[in-house]
Amino acid sequence: MKQPVHLWILFGLCLLLILPAMVWLTAKAIELDRDLKEDRHQTELARREAELQEKITSALYRMDWKLGPHIAREAARPFYLYESFYDLPSPVGSAATAATPAGFRMLPSPLLYQNSEFVQLHFQITPAGVFSSPQRPNGEEACRQALFCCGVTDQSIELRDAQLDQVRRFCSYDQLLKKIQSSTLFDWETTDELGQNVYVQPQIENYLARQGEQILENEVLAPAADAERLESKSSLQRLRVADRGDKEFIKRQESYNTNTIEWADNNRGLGNQLLVPQLQENRQVVEGVMRPIWIGDELILTRRTRIDSRHVLQCCWLDWEKIQNALRHEVNDILPDVRFEPVVDDRKLIPGRALVTLPAQVVVDVPKMLATLSLTAEQPAGRSISGMQVALWLAWIALALSTLAIGLLLYGVIRLSERRAAFVSAVTHELRTPLTTFRMYSEMLADKMVPVEKQSAYAHTLRIQADRLSHLVENVLQFARLERTAGNERLEHIRISDLIARFGDRLAERAAQAGMTIEYAIDEDVANQLVRVEQPVIEQIIFNLVDNACKYANKPEKPVIVIGITDTGKTTRFTVRDFGPGIEATYRKRLFQPFCKSDLEAANSAPGVGLGLALCQRMARSLGGTLTYHATHPGACFQLDLPMRFR
C-alpha cells in the first residue's frame, strides 16, 4: 500500500477530534452527576428533617395536652383558695363565732388537703416579703382544725415549712414583681374584670405580636428565603420545614387558648365543687394574668392580685423534674431521649420546638434522630458508584476497545497490503525464471536447435524447474490451507525410523542437487519409538528446512546437512543443521514472517518467496509444537519440538 502514513495521520486526527469531545462530555456528566447526587442527598436530608419536625410537632401536641389541664387548673384557681381557710356566708339563723364575723363560717381551701400532680407548693407573697401557703395553716386554731378535719399531719406541716424556707432563699417579692412587669403586655391597672386572662406566656405573646406586625416576614423570612433559594434547593426546603413548624406552633397556641377557656370555666370555683364566697359590695378584687417565670432553675407560675387596696403575688412552684419525666414518658415512643431547656428570652424561642403550656422547648439529638429516620441507604456524596459513572466507564472502555480494534484492523489491512505486494513481487520474480527457462528450452527443443547429446541435459533442467514450480505452488497452497483450518486431520501412529524412511530419498535427492549429503543423528531407542503425527506435515517441515539449507548454505566448509532426533523427556526434538554462513542478525527478527522478500531481495538471493519458514512455523503450531532458530558456528540450526502427547 502506498503511503500508509496518511492513513495513520487520518486515524490520529479522528482520535484528536473524538477524545476532547469525550473528555468534555465526561467532565460535564461527572459534574451533573455530582450535582444530582448532592441534590438527592440534600433532598433526602431535608425529607428526614421534615419527618423529624412532624414527629416533634406530634410530640409537642401530646405534651401540651398532657400539661394543659394542669396548667389551666392552676391558672383558674380563685384568689381566695390561696388561704388555708376562707369565709363562706353562714345559713340564716346560725350563731356567729369569735373566729368568724357574723353571718360567715370558715371553709378549708382544697389546696390544703389536695395534692396537685406537678406542683410542689402553692404560696403567696406580700410586698412586705411575708410568705404564706394555703398548704401551711397559720395559727394554732387553724392548725388544729386542719389536723382534725382535713387529713393534715405534723410531717406534712414540717415539709411545707421546709419548702417555704427554700422558696424564701431563691425568690422575693421584688424579684417576681420585676419579672412580671417586664413581661406585661397590657396595663394591669386597667384590668378590672375578674379572670380576664387566665394564663399567658410572655415569650409566646411577644413572638405572636412581632409576627402580627410582619416583622418576621419582612425582616427575616423573606430575605432568608431569597438567600437560601439562591444557595440550594435543599436549603429552601429546610426553610419551608421551619415555616411549617411556625404554623403548627400557632395552631397549637390557638387550640390551647380555646381549650384553656373551657378548662378554666370548668375549674373556677364550681369545678372544685366549692361555693363561691359572697363578697361585700364595697370589696374590689382584680386578678392578674398567671405567667410562668424562670427563677434560676426553678419554674414558678405567678400572678399579681389586688384585694381591695392590698397587693399580693400568688404563686405556684412547679416540680420541673417531675414534669420532664412525665413528658418524656408521654412521647418516648416517637422521641426517645428527649431533653428540655428553659426559654427565658423570646428571641431564643424556636416555635417548632417550643411548648405552648410552659416556657420550655425540646432538645433532640438531630443527627441520631435523622439516622433512625433514613428510609434509603444514602451514602455521602462522592463515595457511591452511580449509574452515570458506570455508563461513563462503559463508554470509555467501548471507546478504547473500538479504537484498539480499528487500529489493529488498520494495521492488519496495511500489513496485508504490504504482504500482498511483497508476495506478488516475489512470486512474479520466482515464476519468471522457470517460465522463461521453460519457454526458451521448449522452443529450442521444438525447433531442433539442441544437439542430440545435449537434449538429456536440457530435459533434466526442465525437470528441476518443474520441481521448483511444484514446490512453490505446494507451499502456497499449504499456507492457504493452514490459514483456514487448524490441521491435525490425518494423525497416525508410526515409528520414527519408518517416518524418516518415507521421505529420506527425497531429502537425499534435494541435497544431491546442491552438492551436499544428508547425515542422521538418531539414537537407537528413539528410532524405535512410536509417535502420533500427520506424516505429510512432518515431511513438508523437514523438507523445507533441508531445502533452505541447500539454498543458503552455499559452498559450505562441510557439505553435510545433519538431521537429529532426540527425546528430551517432555518433547520429541527434530533438528536440521547445516555448516554454511548462517543467518545475519538483521534478518533474524523477520525470519518467520510470510512473504518477507521484496522483489529486490528475491532477485539477489536464493530462489524462493520467503514463505518456507513461515509455513513451517505454522505447521509446527498446528501440531502443538514449536519451531525455533539457534545460531551455531559455523552454520545454522532449526529445532522442531513436538509434545509427548503425539506418542
XYZ file of C-alpha atoms in Angstrom:
647
model
C 0.000 0.000 0.000
C 1.373 3.362 -0.974
C 1.975 5.941 1.750
C 0.286 4.161 4.726
C 1.399 7.066 6.924
C -1.507 9.085 5.511
C -3.947 6.548 6.951
C -2.319 6.758 10.369
C -2.425 10.565 10.266
C -6.131 10.449 9.398
C -6.716 7.941 12.192
C -4.849 10.196 14.649
C -6.853 13.250 13.582
C -10.098 11.380 14.180
C -8.901 10.485 17.665
C -7.941 14.117 18.302
C -11.481 15.134 17.423
C -13.195 12.408 19.435
C -11.074 12.438 22.607
C -11.549 16.148 23.549
C -15.270 15.788 22.939
C -15.399 12.699 25.143
C -13.330 14.409 27.838
C -15.676 17.421 27.811
C -18.767 15.226 27.906
C -17.268 13.161 30.728
C -16.420 16.251 32.775
C -19.909 17.677 32.288
C -21.538 14.327 33.061
C -19.460 13.926 36.243
C -20.316 17.479 37.299
C -24.010 16.879 36.615
C -23.914 13.545 38.411
C -22.182 15.142 41.389
C -24.781 17.913 41.500
C -27.621 15.396 41.206
C -26.113 13.223 43.906
C -25.642 16.216 46.195
C -29.186 17.367 45.435
C -30.541 13.894 46.191
C -28.532 13.807 49.391
C -29.720 17.236 50.467
C -33.310 16.441 49.479
C -33.201 13.219 51.467
C -31.748 15.128 54.406
C -34.483 17.770 54.100
C -37.117 14.999 53.910
C -35.759 13.453 57.083
C -35.695 16.853 58.766
C -39.331 17.396 57.736
C -40.258 13.979 59.099
C -38.365 14.733 62.301
C -40.211 18.045 62.593
C -43.516 16.214 62.181
C -42.537 13.847 64.981
C -41.518 16.774 67.166
C -44.798 18.562 66.420
C -46.782 15.437 67.243
C -44.819 15.039 70.468
C -45.432 18.700 71.356
C -49.178 18.226 70.849
C -49.083 15.278 73.224
C -47.064 17.143 75.833
C -49.281 20.232 75.643
C -52.393 18.085 76.029
C -50.734 16.351 78.964
C -49.886 19.611 80.747
C -52.800 21.745 79.540
C -55.440 20.732 82.103
C -52.967 21.016 84.996
C -51.728 24.482 83.994
C -55.252 25.740 83.236
C -56.491 24.444 86.587
C -53.738 26.287 88.430
C -54.278 29.465 86.427
C -58.042 29.349 87.047
C -57.921 28.922 90.817
C -59.701 31.856 92.520
C -57.687 34.177 94.699
C -59.368 33.067 97.931
C -58.072 29.486 97.552
C -54.575 30.729 98.423
C -55.759 30.999 102.046
C -55.902 27.846 104.168
C -59.457 28.748 105.203
C -61.788 31.229 103.553
C -65.099 32.817 104.545
C -68.442 31.495 103.357
C -71.831 33.054 104.350
C -73.477 31.033 107.118
C -77.116 29.914 106.850
C -79.690 32.313 108.237
C -80.048 31.976 111.987
C -76.616 30.444 112.606
C -74.711 31.780 115.543
C -71.511 33.668 114.887
C -68.270 32.557 116.446
C -65.373 34.536 117.742
C -63.217 33.398 114.815
C -65.632 34.458 112.094
C -67.636 37.609 111.502
C -71.383 37.475 111.992
C -73.133 35.555 109.258
C -69.962 33.836 107.959
C -68.306 30.456 108.517
C -64.794 29.150 107.580
C -64.203 26.509 104.881
C -60.837 24.859 104.122
C -59.176 25.533 100.786
C -58.872 22.386 98.631
C -55.161 23.227 98.293
C -54.856 22.344 101.999
C -55.736 18.696 101.597
C -55.470 18.029 97.835
C -52.051 17.481 96.242
C -51.531 18.618 92.641
C -49.571 16.222 90.443
C -46.913 18.634 89.206
C -46.964 21.273 91.964
C -44.517 21.346 94.856
C -46.025 24.294 96.723
C -48.696 26.992 96.425
C -47.729 30.218 98.123
C -48.256 33.964 98.101
C -46.012 36.933 98.961
C -46.940 40.343 100.285
C -44.978 43.487 99.402
C -43.509 43.300 102.923
C -41.933 39.950 101.998
C -44.254 37.813 104.101
C -44.562 34.296 102.660
C -47.602 32.133 103.318
C -49.044 28.973 101.836
C -52.550 27.531 101.799
C -50.881 24.200 102.468
C -49.413 25.500 105.754
C -52.165 26.804 108.113
C -51.282 29.844 110.215
C -52.154 29.939 113.882
C -52.858 27.234 116.425
C -56.597 27.164 115.838
C -56.133 26.766 112.044
C -53.549 24.030 112.557
C -55.814 22.115 114.957
C -58.707 22.350 112.564
C -56.501 21.228 109.645
C -55.128 18.306 111.651
C -58.590 17.346 112.848
C -60.754 17.531 109.748
C -58.514 17.919 106.662
C -56.143 14.994 106.999
C -53.100 17.214 107.519
C -50.242 15.649 109.508
C -47.384 17.069 111.515
C -44.965 15.681 108.947
C -46.721 17.492 106.092
C -46.617 20.743 108.073
C -42.862 20.294 108.606
C -42.441 19.603 104.873
C -44.338 22.774 103.950
C -42.223 24.803 106.383
C -39.064 23.476 104.725
C -40.418 24.250 101.271
C -41.352 27.795 102.329
C -37.810 28.320 103.661
C -36.442 27.068 100.320
C -38.699 29.453 98.385
C -37.593 32.392 100.532
C -33.982 31.656 99.553
C -34.378 31.711 95.759
C -37.069 34.358 95.183
C -38.522 37.561 96.621
C -41.485 39.859 96.049
C -39.437 42.492 94.236
C -37.773 39.891 92.013
C -41.061 38.329 90.975
C -42.735 41.717 90.511
C -39.898 42.858 88.267
C -40.241 39.723 86.166
C -43.995 40.260 85.839
C -43.726 43.952 84.959
C -41.035 43.299 82.319
C -43.313 40.829 80.572
C -46.641 42.659 80.953
C -48.362 43.139 77.611
C -51.175 45.414 78.797
C -51.868 47.925 81.553
C -52.581 45.820 84.615
C -54.281 48.708 86.410
C -56.990 48.848 83.750
C -57.788 45.170 84.084
C -60.842 45.381 86.267
C -62.605 42.259 85.105
C -62.082 39.172 87.216
C -60.197 36.457 85.335
C -59.997 38.312 82.049
C -56.981 36.149 81.098
C -56.135 33.022 82.980
C -52.686 32.245 81.571
C -50.087 33.964 79.376
C -46.587 33.028 78.236
C -44.753 36.327 77.626
C -42.334 34.702 75.152
C -45.198 33.406 73.039
C -47.146 36.653 73.257
C -44.120 38.665 72.153
C -43.460 36.252 69.301
C -47.075 36.428 68.092
C -47.078 40.217 68.402
C -43.951 40.514 66.299
C -45.382 38.138 63.751
C -48.608 40.129 63.653
C -46.569 43.188 62.794
C -44.963 41.132 59.972
C -41.540 41.735 61.409
C -40.541 38.132 60.884
C -41.892 38.028 57.365
C -40.404 41.327 56.199
C -37.121 41.344 58.078
C -36.254 37.695 58.495
C -38.242 35.195 56.462
C -38.326 36.932 53.064
C -34.609 37.866 52.898
C -33.690 34.479 54.294
C -35.883 32.736 51.727
C -34.261 34.674 48.881
C -30.778 33.962 50.157
C -31.496 30.303 50.766
C -33.186 29.930 47.391
C -30.042 31.216 45.722
C -27.930 28.840 47.769
C -29.603 25.476 47.158
C -32.913 23.734 46.743
C -32.433 21.802 49.975
C -31.961 24.995 51.970
C -35.270 26.301 50.637
C -36.894 23.024 51.652
C -35.491 23.420 55.152
C -36.875 26.938 55.264
C -40.278 25.572 54.312
C -39.986 22.971 57.062
C -39.242 25.727 59.575
C -42.187 27.774 58.273
C -44.427 24.727 58.624
C -43.213 24.374 62.208
C -44.129 28.013 62.871
C -47.635 27.490 61.532
C -48.117 24.339 63.591
C -46.952 26.265 66.637
C -49.591 28.947 66.048
C -52.258 26.248 65.601
C -51.244 24.652 68.892
C -51.350 28.039 70.604
C -54.834 28.780 69.265
C -56.072 25.309 70.190
C -54.575 25.634 73.643
C -56.201 29.051 74.177
C -59.596 27.664 73.180
C -59.301 24.670 75.468
C -57.877 26.784 78.278
C -61.103 28.814 78.416
C -63.121 25.599 78.677
C -60.815 24.181 81.349
C -60.899 27.487 83.258
C -64.684 27.616 83.204
C -64.880 24.052 84.467
C -62.290 24.541 87.191
C -63.039 28.045 88.501
C -64.798 27.563 91.825
C -67.592 25.338 90.618
C -65.100 22.958 89.086
C -63.696 22.382 92.578
C -67.220 21.703 93.907
C -66.993 24.792 96.083
C -69.437 27.531 96.852
C -68.276 30.945 95.703
C -67.988 33.263 98.713
C -70.236 36.275 98.862
C -68.122 39.391 98.564
C -69.029 42.553 100.305
C -70.420 45.172 97.968
C -67.609 47.571 98.621
C -64.878 44.943 98.135
C -62.846 45.136 94.904
C -60.731 42.205 93.632
C -58.614 42.182 90.468
C -56.703 39.046 89.461
C -53.787 39.475 87.122
C -52.754 37.080 84.425
C -50.967 33.911 85.527
C -47.499 33.866 83.984
C -44.746 31.229 84.012
C -41.422 32.648 85.205
C -37.994 31.070 85.466
C -36.096 31.913 88.671
C -32.778 30.253 88.110
C -33.600 26.593 87.534
C -36.995 26.812 89.240
C -40.263 27.282 87.325
C -42.981 29.335 89.008
C -46.472 30.316 87.918
C -47.259 33.727 89.388
C -49.879 36.424 89.126
C -50.413 39.826 90.681
C -53.649 40.112 92.632
C -55.259 43.184 94.228
C -57.746 42.589 97.015
C -59.224 45.985 97.873
C -56.094 48.033 98.492
C -53.876 45.090 99.365
C -51.466 43.720 96.756
C -50.166 40.179 96.802
C -48.327 37.798 94.441
C -49.958 34.383 94.244
C -47.535 31.725 93.044
C -47.367 28.068 92.190
C -43.977 26.359 92.466
C -43.893 23.631 89.797
C -41.920 20.396 90.091
C -39.906 20.774 86.867
C -38.060 17.471 87.254
C -41.301 15.543 87.640
C -42.842 17.382 84.689
C -39.871 16.440 82.492
C -40.116 12.772 83.454
C -43.849 12.718 82.714
C -43.366 14.394 79.336
C -40.547 12.005 78.387
C -42.745 9.043 79.245
C -45.591 10.531 77.189
C -43.537 10.800 73.969
C -40.952 8.065 74.471
C -42.331 6.074 71.536
C -41.693 8.852 68.986
C -38.988 10.995 70.624
C -36.744 8.840 72.796
C -34.111 10.517 74.968
C -35.727 13.945 74.563
C -34.394 16.781 76.709
C -35.792 20.185 77.638
C -34.292 23.613 78.010
C -35.838 26.740 79.588
C -36.869 29.639 77.344
C -36.140 32.875 79.169
C -35.922 35.140 76.119
C -38.472 35.257 73.313
C -35.637 35.888 70.866
C -34.350 32.399 71.631
C -37.757 30.828 71.121
C -37.871 28.194 68.375
C -41.590 27.852 67.562
C -41.209 24.412 66.012
C -39.622 23.102 69.229
C -41.437 25.088 71.938
C -44.258 24.086 74.277
C -47.227 26.432 74.494
C -48.041 25.414 78.067
C -44.644 26.221 79.624
C -41.653 28.403 78.669
C -39.558 25.456 77.560
C -38.588 23.793 74.322
C -37.428 20.325 73.423
C -33.846 19.448 72.581
C -33.239 16.366 70.449
C -30.117 14.713 69.126
C -30.750 15.680 65.495
C -28.020 13.547 63.809
C -29.068 10.474 65.793
C -32.750 11.015 65.049
C -32.086 11.659 61.349
C -30.138 8.403 61.170
C -33.119 6.480 62.560
C -35.430 8.139 60.023
C -33.365 7.088 56.986
C -35.556 5.114 54.578
C -32.881 4.694 51.909
C -29.246 3.749 52.332
C -27.815 7.042 51.195
C -24.016 7.274 51.153
C -22.191 10.604 51.406
C -21.712 12.411 48.088
C -18.675 11.242 46.072
C -18.410 7.689 47.640
C -21.129 5.676 45.945
C -20.939 4.497 42.320
C -23.864 5.869 40.364
C -25.363 4.696 37.095
C -23.866 7.726 35.370
C -20.350 6.714 36.443
C -20.899 3.146 35.285
C -22.149 4.446 31.927
C -19.089 6.685 31.588
C -16.746 3.806 32.396
C -18.503 1.630 29.830
C -18.352 4.430 27.260
C -14.613 4.910 27.782
C -13.990 1.165 27.691
C -16.037 0.913 24.494
C -14.103 3.837 23.003
C -10.779 2.254 23.974
C -11.789 -1.136 22.585
C -13.156 0.352 19.372
C -10.004 2.465 18.951
C -7.855 -0.607 19.536
C -9.967 -2.678 17.155
C -9.852 -0.016 14.438
C -6.111 0.420 14.971
C -5.500 -3.316 14.765
C -7.756 -3.574 11.733
C -5.937 -0.707 10.039
C -2.591 -2.230 10.945
C -3.726 -5.624 9.633
C -5.012 -4.114 6.405
C -1.757 -2.255 5.865
C 0.313 -5.333 6.715
C -1.861 -7.490 4.469
C -1.463 -4.985 1.677
C 2.291 -4.905 2.161
C 2.472 -8.695 2.320
C 0.353 -8.982 -0.791
C 2.591 -6.540 -2.616
C 5.690 -8.409 -1.417
C 4.107 -11.747 -2.353
C 3.163 -10.543 -5.834
C 6.625 -9.112 -6.340
C 8.446 -12.216 -5.083
C 6.170 -14.708 -6.800
C 6.374 -12.753 -10.048
C 10.165 -12.970 -9.973
C 10.115 -16.588 -8.806
C 7.767 -17.586 -11.617
C 9.520 -15.558 -14.272
C 12.782 -17.522 -14.065
C 11.413 -21.061 -14.514
C 8.814 -19.941 -17.042
C 11.489 -18.200 -19.056
C 13.603 -21.358 -18.919
C 10.601 -23.494 -19.911
C 9.754 -21.280 -22.874
C 13.287 -20.928 -24.137
C 14.253 -24.607 -23.739
C 10.949 -25.849 -25.134
C 11.309 -23.589 -28.206
C 14.868 -24.751 -28.741
C 13.815 -28.388 -28.413
C 10.812 -27.845 -30.699
C 12.919 -26.156 -33.354
C 15.572 -28.940 -33.080
C 18.212 -26.389 -32.191
C 19.664 -28.589 -29.410
C 22.107 -31.349 -30.349
C 21.015 -34.856 -29.511
C 23.761 -35.371 -26.951
C 22.621 -32.256 -25.008
C 18.884 -32.912 -25.100
C 19.113 -35.046 -21.954
C 20.731 -32.174 -20.024
C 18.065 -29.783 -21.241
C 15.319 -32.195 -20.175
C 16.959 -32.525 -16.742
C 16.972 -28.720 -16.378
C 13.309 -28.566 -17.328
C 12.512 -31.188 -14.693
C 14.379 -29.215 -11.994
C 12.445 -26.060 -12.887
C 9.205 -28.051 -12.815
C 10.053 -29.340 -9.307
C 10.849 -25.767 -8.303
C 7.431 -24.571 -9.522
C 5.693 -27.549 -7.923
C 7.381 -26.879 -4.574
C 6.421 -23.194 -4.759
C 2.763 -23.988 -5.537
C 2.660 -26.671 -2.824
C 3.935 -24.228 -0.176
C 1.442 -21.539 -1.175
C -1.480 -23.981 -1.133
C -0.410 -25.449 2.222
C -0.103 -21.967 3.756
C -3.581 -21.071 2.498
C -4.923 -24.340 3.902
C -3.438 -23.609 7.343
C -4.992 -20.141 7.290
C -8.412 -21.790 7.053
C -8.020 -24.838 9.299
C -6.045 -25.987 12.322
C -4.823 -29.258 10.739
C -4.419 -32.473 12.746
C -6.942 -34.162 10.466
C -4.817 -37.178 9.397
C -2.899 -38.279 12.507
C -1.340 -41.764 12.519
C 0.949 -43.850 14.733
C 4.322 -44.576 13.172
C 7.880 -45.411 14.241
C 10.379 -42.625 13.844
C 12.656 -44.858 11.737
C 9.779 -45.630 9.359
C 8.855 -41.936 9.244
C 12.373 -40.969 8.133
C 12.441 -43.813 5.637
C 9.316 -42.482 3.890
C 10.889 -39.192 2.803
C 14.601 -39.971 3.210
C 15.131 -40.465 -0.520
C 13.508 -37.144 -1.326
C 15.738 -35.350 1.153
C 18.836 -37.080 -0.229
C 17.907 -36.165 -3.808
C 17.389 -32.479 -2.866
C 20.734 -32.409 -1.045
C 22.452 -34.051 -4.001
C 21.161 -31.296 -6.271
C 23.049 -28.793 -4.091
C 26.135 -30.984 -3.923
C 25.516 -31.946 -0.307
C 24.722 -35.114 1.674
C 22.328 -35.990 4.475
C 23.506 -37.436 7.796
C 21.261 -38.711 10.599
C 21.979 -38.465 14.324
C 19.239 -40.671 15.827
C 19.564 -42.808 18.962
C 18.546 -46.411 18.569
C 15.938 -46.147 21.342
C 14.449 -43.068 19.750
C 14.334 -44.645 16.301
C 12.058 -47.414 17.619
C 9.644 -45.044 19.412
C 6.090 -44.642 18.166
C 4.782 -41.150 17.511
C 1.300 -39.960 16.547
C 1.736 -37.374 13.799
C 0.445 -36.172 10.486
C 3.159 -37.660 8.265
C 2.797 -35.267 5.287
C 3.104 -32.255 7.595
C 6.288 -33.557 9.246
C 7.700 -34.407 5.827
C 6.985 -30.934 4.473
C 8.521 -29.217 7.533
C 11.721 -31.271 7.342
C 11.920 -30.933 3.544
C 11.512 -27.133 3.699
C 14.264 -26.895 6.313
C 16.560 -29.081 4.180
C 15.646 -27.065 1.075
C 16.576 -23.824 2.870
C 19.874 -25.340 3.970
C 20.589 -26.369 0.374
C 19.782 -22.906 -0.951
C 21.502 -20.734 1.650
C 24.408 -22.862 2.827
C 26.137 -22.243 -0.489
C 29.507 -23.982 -0.775
C 29.888 -24.713 2.962
C 33.123 -25.889 4.532
C 31.423 -29.177 5.291
C 28.802 -30.073 2.614
C 26.641 -32.013 5.076
C 23.155 -31.467 6.454
C 22.685 -33.198 9.822
C 19.190 -34.337 10.846
C 18.984 -35.233 14.544
C 16.125 -36.736 16.566
C 16.306 -36.887 20.391
C 13.984 -37.454 23.339
C 14.110 -34.595 25.882
C 11.672 -36.255 28.266
C 8.919 -33.755 27.500
C 9.190 -33.415 23.739
C 10.488 -35.214 20.684
C 13.075 -32.876 19.170
C 13.937 -32.751 15.429
C 16.981 -30.665 14.434
C 18.233 -29.691 10.965
C 21.747 -28.204 10.868
C 23.996 -27.032 8.104
C 27.576 -25.720 8.130
C 27.082 -22.686 5.920
C 27.497 -18.971 6.708
C 24.384 -18.875 8.932
C 21.775 -16.109 9.107
C 22.684 -12.473 9.766
C 21.252 -10.917 12.911
C 19.416 -8.188 10.956
C 17.245 -10.816 9.217
C 16.508 -12.991 12.241
C 13.652 -10.791 13.553
C 11.607 -11.352 10.378
C 12.824 -14.853 9.733
C 9.391 -16.461 10.190
C 7.325 -13.740 8.536
C 5.484 -14.860 5.379
C 6.399 -13.256 2.048
C 9.185 -11.323 3.715
C 11.183 -10.963 0.475
C 10.887 -7.917 -1.726
C 11.387 -8.131 -5.457
C 14.941 -6.821 -4.996
C 15.736 -9.413 -2.323
C 14.157 -12.144 -4.406
C 16.342 -11.157 -7.349
C 19.577 -11.051 -5.327
C 19.105 -14.094 -3.116
C 18.381 -17.780 -3.424
C 15.177 -18.808 -5.160
C 12.009 -18.559 -3.102
C 9.315 -16.114 -1.982
C 10.081 -16.114 1.736
C 7.251 -18.474 2.600
C 9.039 -21.702 3.608
C 9.979 -20.881 7.230
C 6.673 -19.124 7.910
C 4.864 -22.188 6.602
C 6.995 -24.495 8.756
C 6.241 -22.492 11.866
C 2.503 -22.518 11.139
C 2.530 -26.269 10.588
C 4.529 -26.813 13.804
C 1.945 -24.824 15.744
C -0.851 -26.829 14.124
C 0.764 -29.924 15.668
C 1.075 -28.225 19.059
C 4.838 -27.823 18.761
C 7.351 -25.037 18.250
C 9.948 -24.211 15.612
C 12.923 -22.083 16.666
C 16.233 -20.959 15.215
C 19.566 -21.405 17.018
C 22.749 -19.829 15.765
C 25.739 -22.189 15.604
C 29.287 -21.768 14.464
C 29.555 -22.465 11.694
C 26.139 -22.738 10.110
C 22.528 -22.551 11.247
C 20.290 -24.923 13.204
C 16.488 -25.136 13.253
C 14.823 -27.002 16.133
C 11.340 -28.559 15.994
C 9.865 -29.678 19.335
C 6.719 -31.820 19.334
C 4.926 -32.557 22.655
C 4.876 -36.036 24.152
C 1.135 -36.305 23.576
C 1.955 -37.181 19.967
C 3.234 -40.544 21.090
